[in-house]
Amino acid sequence: MTAGKFEIKAYPEMWKDLDMDVERFDKMRLMLGDIYEKTYLSQKNRPSGMAYFDNMIAEIHGGRIKELLAAKKEGKPVIGTFCVYIPEEIVLAAGGVCVGLCGGSQGSVPDAEKILPRNICPMVKSAFGFKAGRICPYFQAVDLVYGETTCDAKKKTWEILDNMVSTYVMEIPQMKKQTDQDMWLAEVKEFKTKVESLAGKEVMLEELNRAVKTMNNKRKALQRINMLRHTNPTPISGKDVLLIEQIAFYDEPVRFTEKVGELCDELEQRIQDGVAVPGKNAARVMVAGVPMALPNWKLHNLVEGAGAVIVNEESCIGTRYYKDLMDEDGEDIETILQNLTRRYMQIDCSCFTPNNERIDQVLKEYRESDAHGIIHYSLQFCHTYNVEEIRIREACEKENIPYMFIESDYSPEDVGQLQTRVEAFLEQISG
Amino acid sequence: MTAGKFEIKAYPEMWKDLDMDVERFDKMRLMLGDIYEKTYLSQKNRPSGMAYFDNMIAEIHGGRIKELLAAKKEGKPVIGTFCVYIPEEIVLAAGGVCVGLCGGSQGSVPDAEKILPRNICPMVKSAFGFKAGRICPYFQAVDLVYGETTCDAKKKTWEILDNMVSTYVMEIPQMKKQTDQDMWLAEVKEFKTKVESLAGKEVMLEELNRAVKTMNNKRKALQRINMLRHTNPTPISGKDVLLIEQIAFYDEPVRFTEKVGELCDELEQRIQDGVAVPGKNAARVMVAGVPMALPNWKLHNLVEGAGAVIVNEESCIGTRYYKDLMDEDGEDIETILQNLTRRYMQIDCSCFTPNNERIDQVLKEYRESDAHGIIHYSLQFCHTYNVEEIRIREACEKENIPYMFIESDYSPEDVGQLQTRVEAFLEQISG
């Protein structure tokens, strides 16, 4: 992989069959390959277990899409998502596949801005633009997009997206009272019915219990790698862990879990051997806030490019996805759905009010990751995270935790300014 | 009122007792008086019944506040609100008072921007800034602020506002399924308990039924004036009706209903006598979208300054507040609360997904108001209305309704540009 130029593999015939804008997409493929090579393959002393994940990127527009299409051919539902709120257990139990959809790139934003307001979240615009421009093979391959009501921009954009691709919306509560739990249990049951109708079969108890185990194992593997990276000095770069957290949303879960496990074994050996990735005195940064969808490596690139290392992502593409397990071996389907509801209601998304659990969780992860400071990262116009940021900042001030807030988008325009701010912050926490 | 200079009356002693920034507030009072005089009193041929509402403005910082303080002295709860979702019937039945809070002025925005993100809705910033700067006597006088979860910016801002004034948040559903109705009924009951604890008394059946009638009568009066203004040519300016819709949020409801009724009698006479406010061939504009909180008269001023007339406000400060009545004479409290829940779940706020009812309602009001075109007015960064605007526009295109979209804030900066656009639109619909 490291020898010669890195290239994301091209499958123009398949893309054509998927009704994609092949010519335009092929240019994006080459650009992404270049960025990946510069951002990832230039890193020194990477664990050899990263080769699998490099290959997942090389095959992001091909190998994985083939697997999805093969699943579809067998009548298995393929569901595209953007949110940690999708009850993946139910999709897996029905034999289906969940895949995160494209939404992390500036390239598709202008397509969205022809229709959507400009002053909404870049992730929502990017995702919408990928579908509008027919430049995301995942969007083209899915049977259904799973939407939810976690923020105003997404909630209302599903109504417009539904004209281009069938979009199913689950209502996510905004508080955590008993009535909210009841409402969400009803939503989970309705979703199960929807998935069963797509799969043409009912979900059985055994399948559901197996799916719960599969998801728990995946979460445990991610918890393990996150725990290992917390070691000081850390055996793996923040960029690499972020990549794994991103790939978690589109890889096949059993294989992914196995590969993360193998990498963890290697990291344990590294820790034993004293092999570390950054310099011994590298500043350790924890990131909190909004998810960084593939290929949004902007902040990690800046921080690690300046010689520091990121040791935790408190985010949906990060710990929020895997911190909570659910009870296994439910005796009947009703019990499992109740357990599942309870598990998903633990998610401390900023869509909740109040969301005190998240403040506590940020402080907990800060201590566990042995970080020197926190960067709260938000996307522009993300009202819930941007207002909640006030409370995170106050909590950090109270605990004397060095803190910086960054609000950014996907464009390269603010990179210079961010670099100056990041370097000043690193200077402060290294001192 | 029209003789001599219009002035909003000053009550510096009372303001001091309310812990206000008296010096600063007094300057704002003078400015508001000037703007009111220019915007309202310069109008020709106004109905004489507007004198009452002019006086409500003259006493906005005094007479009405005195009434609130007198109610408080008697142990009656005074609750500040921003949203048509507050079940006012419950507050009235408990002997309490609902008042809309300040939130329509650029003057308080910089106070908010010291704490809140700049890129959120100007109404939320303005309201927060009025409390932070201690420059709204209503904010200073209320026992409680009623918050809700209709948008991300408000939902999360309540958490911060609660540090300055006790803020109670009701969860508003995002869909209209049975589970949402159930959840909202539970919220209504919890709110009733809260109001009862503030009032120190339980709400009785008779009081609740009386409150339902009071609110229905108020809504009927507003429906009546809106129906009368739909007459072509219209007997009252859009500015004046907007003012009445704004005052509806802070006046005492029985008196207000009576005064609107008297004005309606006068308007009926005017219609009979052929007395019209704008020129005979004035372009008739319907406004749809976000609420225009007092003193946000920006768009009305532009449209009517250009010789056209606004004949309908499809907005929370407008028809959304009064279009739905509720069943009267409930046999028991449970039945009334269920009727109330059903009534409030008819509100077609853009917080719902999907919100097809609103599309239909906009078209219905357009036909009823005999308008020549629709201006959809949104506030900056209001994601729900700004994305829903796409669907309103499509519906108007389909029906061949002349349509314009304006996204604005409270600053005067875009007035020149808006004027050009508004005039071009009026040209188009007059042709």
mmCIF file of N, CA, C and O in Angstrom, chain A residues 17 31 33 41 70 79 85 98 111 124 126 152 191 266 272 279 327 347 363 392:
data_model
loop_
_atom_site.group_PDB
_atom_site.id
_atom_site.type_symbol
_atom_site.label_atom_id
_atom_site.label_comp_id
_atom_site.label_asym_id
_atom_site.label_seq_id
_atom_site.Cartn_x
_atom_site.Cartn_y
_atom_site.Cartn_z
ATOM 1 N N ASP A 17 -24.132 1.704 -13.902
ATOM 2 C CA ASP A 17 -25.345 0.951 -13.571
ATOM 3 C C ASP A 17 -26.097 1.585 -12.405
ATOM 4 O O ASP A 17 -27.312 1.437 -12.271
ATOM 5 N N MET A 31 -9.059 12.904 -6.465
ATOM 6 C CA MET A 31 -8.745 13.902 -5.439
ATOM 7 C C MET A 31 -8.708 13.270 -4.054
ATOM 8 O O MET A 31 -7.814 13.531 -3.248
ATOM 9 N N GLY A 33 -8.117 10.219 -3.303
ATOM 10 C CA GLY A 33 -6.912 9.388 -3.201
ATOM 11 C C GLY A 33 -5.692 10.216 -2.840
ATOM 12 O O GLY A 33 -4.889 9.840 -1.972
ATOM 13 N N LEU A 41 -0.929 8.246 4.476
ATOM 14 C CA LEU A 41 0.213 7.381 4.171
ATOM 15 C C LEU A 41 1.537 8.082 4.455
ATOM 16 O O LEU A 41 2.580 7.435 4.516
ATOM 17 N N ALA A 70 -24.612 -7.202 -3.774
ATOM 18 C CA ALA A 70 -24.811 -8.655 -3.636
ATOM 19 C C ALA A 70 -25.883 -8.928 -2.575
ATOM 20 O O ALA A 70 -26.758 -9.786 -2.755
ATOM 21 N N ILE A 79 -29.786 -0.157 4.104
ATOM 22 C CA ILE A 79 -30.324 1.096 4.641
ATOM 23 C C ILE A 79 -29.205 2.093 4.895
ATOM 24 O O ILE A 79 -28.229 1.798 5.591
ATOM 25 N N TYR A 85 -28.560 6.999 16.022
ATOM 26 C CA TYR A 85 -29.858 6.612 16.567
ATOM 27 C C TYR A 85 -30.520 5.469 15.820
ATOM 28 O O TYR A 85 -31.572 4.988 16.214
ATOM 29 N N CYS A 98 -26.591 -1.881 7.266
ATOM 30 C CA CYS A 98 -26.610 -0.423 7.483
ATOM 31 C C CYS A 98 -25.334 0.175 6.915
ATOM 32 O O CYS A 98 -24.253 -0.346 7.179
ATOM 33 N N ASP A 111 -24.008 21.604 -4.980
ATOM 34 C CA ASP A 111 -25.208 20.927 -5.498
ATOM 35 C C ASP A 111 -26.389 21.158 -4.572
ATOM 36 O O ASP A 111 -27.521 21.360 -5.011
ATOM 37 N N VAL A 124 -25.286 18.346 6.420
ATOM 38 C CA VAL A 124 -26.598 18.143 5.789
ATOM 39 C C VAL A 124 -26.525 18.551 4.320
ATOM 40 O O VAL A 124 -26.998 17.834 3.434
ATOM 41 N N SER A 126 -23.829 18.723 2.425
ATOM 42 C CA SER A 126 -22.956 17.800 1.697
ATOM 43 C C SER A 126 -23.709 16.519 1.354
ATOM 44 O O SER A 126 -23.671 16.042 0.221
ATOM 45 N N ASP A 152 -33.087 20.424 13.458
ATOM 46 C CA ASP A 152 -34.022 21.085 12.545
ATOM 47 C C ASP A 152 -33.626 20.901 11.090
ATOM 48 O O ASP A 152 -34.466 20.637 10.226
ATOM 49 N N PHE A 191 -40.348 0.884 13.323
ATOM 50 C CA PHE A 191 -39.175 0.703 12.463
ATOM 51 C C PHE A 191 -38.963 -0.782 12.167
ATOM 52 O O PHE A 191 -38.657 -1.163 11.033
ATOM 53 N N GLU A 266 -1.988 -5.810 18.248
ATOM 54 C CA GLU A 266 -0.729 -5.179 17.836
ATOM 55 C C GLU A 266 -0.416 -3.968 18.730
ATOM 56 O O GLU A 266 0.734 -3.758 19.127
ATOM 57 N N GLN A 272 3.687 -2.596 25.167
ATOM 58 C CA GLN A 272 4.656 -3.398 25.915
ATOM 59 C C GLN A 272 6.083 -3.071 25.470
ATOM 60 O O GLN A 272 6.983 -2.962 26.284
ATOM 61 N N GLY A 279 5.965 12.089 19.333
ATOM 62 C CA GLY A 279 7.101 12.275 20.207
ATOM 63 C C GLY A 279 6.687 12.115 21.661
ATOM 64 O O GLY A 279 5.510 12.238 22.003
ATOM 65 N N ASP A 327 -28.106 -4.977 27.031
ATOM 66 C CA ASP A 327 -28.241 -6.306 27.650
ATOM 67 C C ASP A 327 -28.378 -7.377 26.570
ATOM 68 O O ASP A 327 -29.101 -7.196 25.598
ATOM 69 N N ILE A 347 -27.962 7.714 24.745
ATOM 70 C CA ILE A 347 -27.141 8.548 23.864
ATOM 71 C C ILE A 347 -27.285 10.005 24.294
ATOM 72 O O ILE A 347 -28.388 10.505 24.449
ATOM 73 N N LEU A 363 -16.217 15.333 30.692
ATOM 74 C CA LEU A 363 -15.213 15.409 31.765
ATOM 75 C C LEU A 363 -14.624 14.028 32.044
ATOM 76 O O LEU A 363 -13.419 13.881 32.260
ATOM 77 N N ILE A 392 -20.388 23.357 28.011
ATOM 78 C CA ILE A 392 -19.146 22.568 28.037
ATOM 79 C C ILE A 392 -17.980 23.481 28.444
ATOM 80 O O ILE A 392 -17.144 23.119 29.280
#
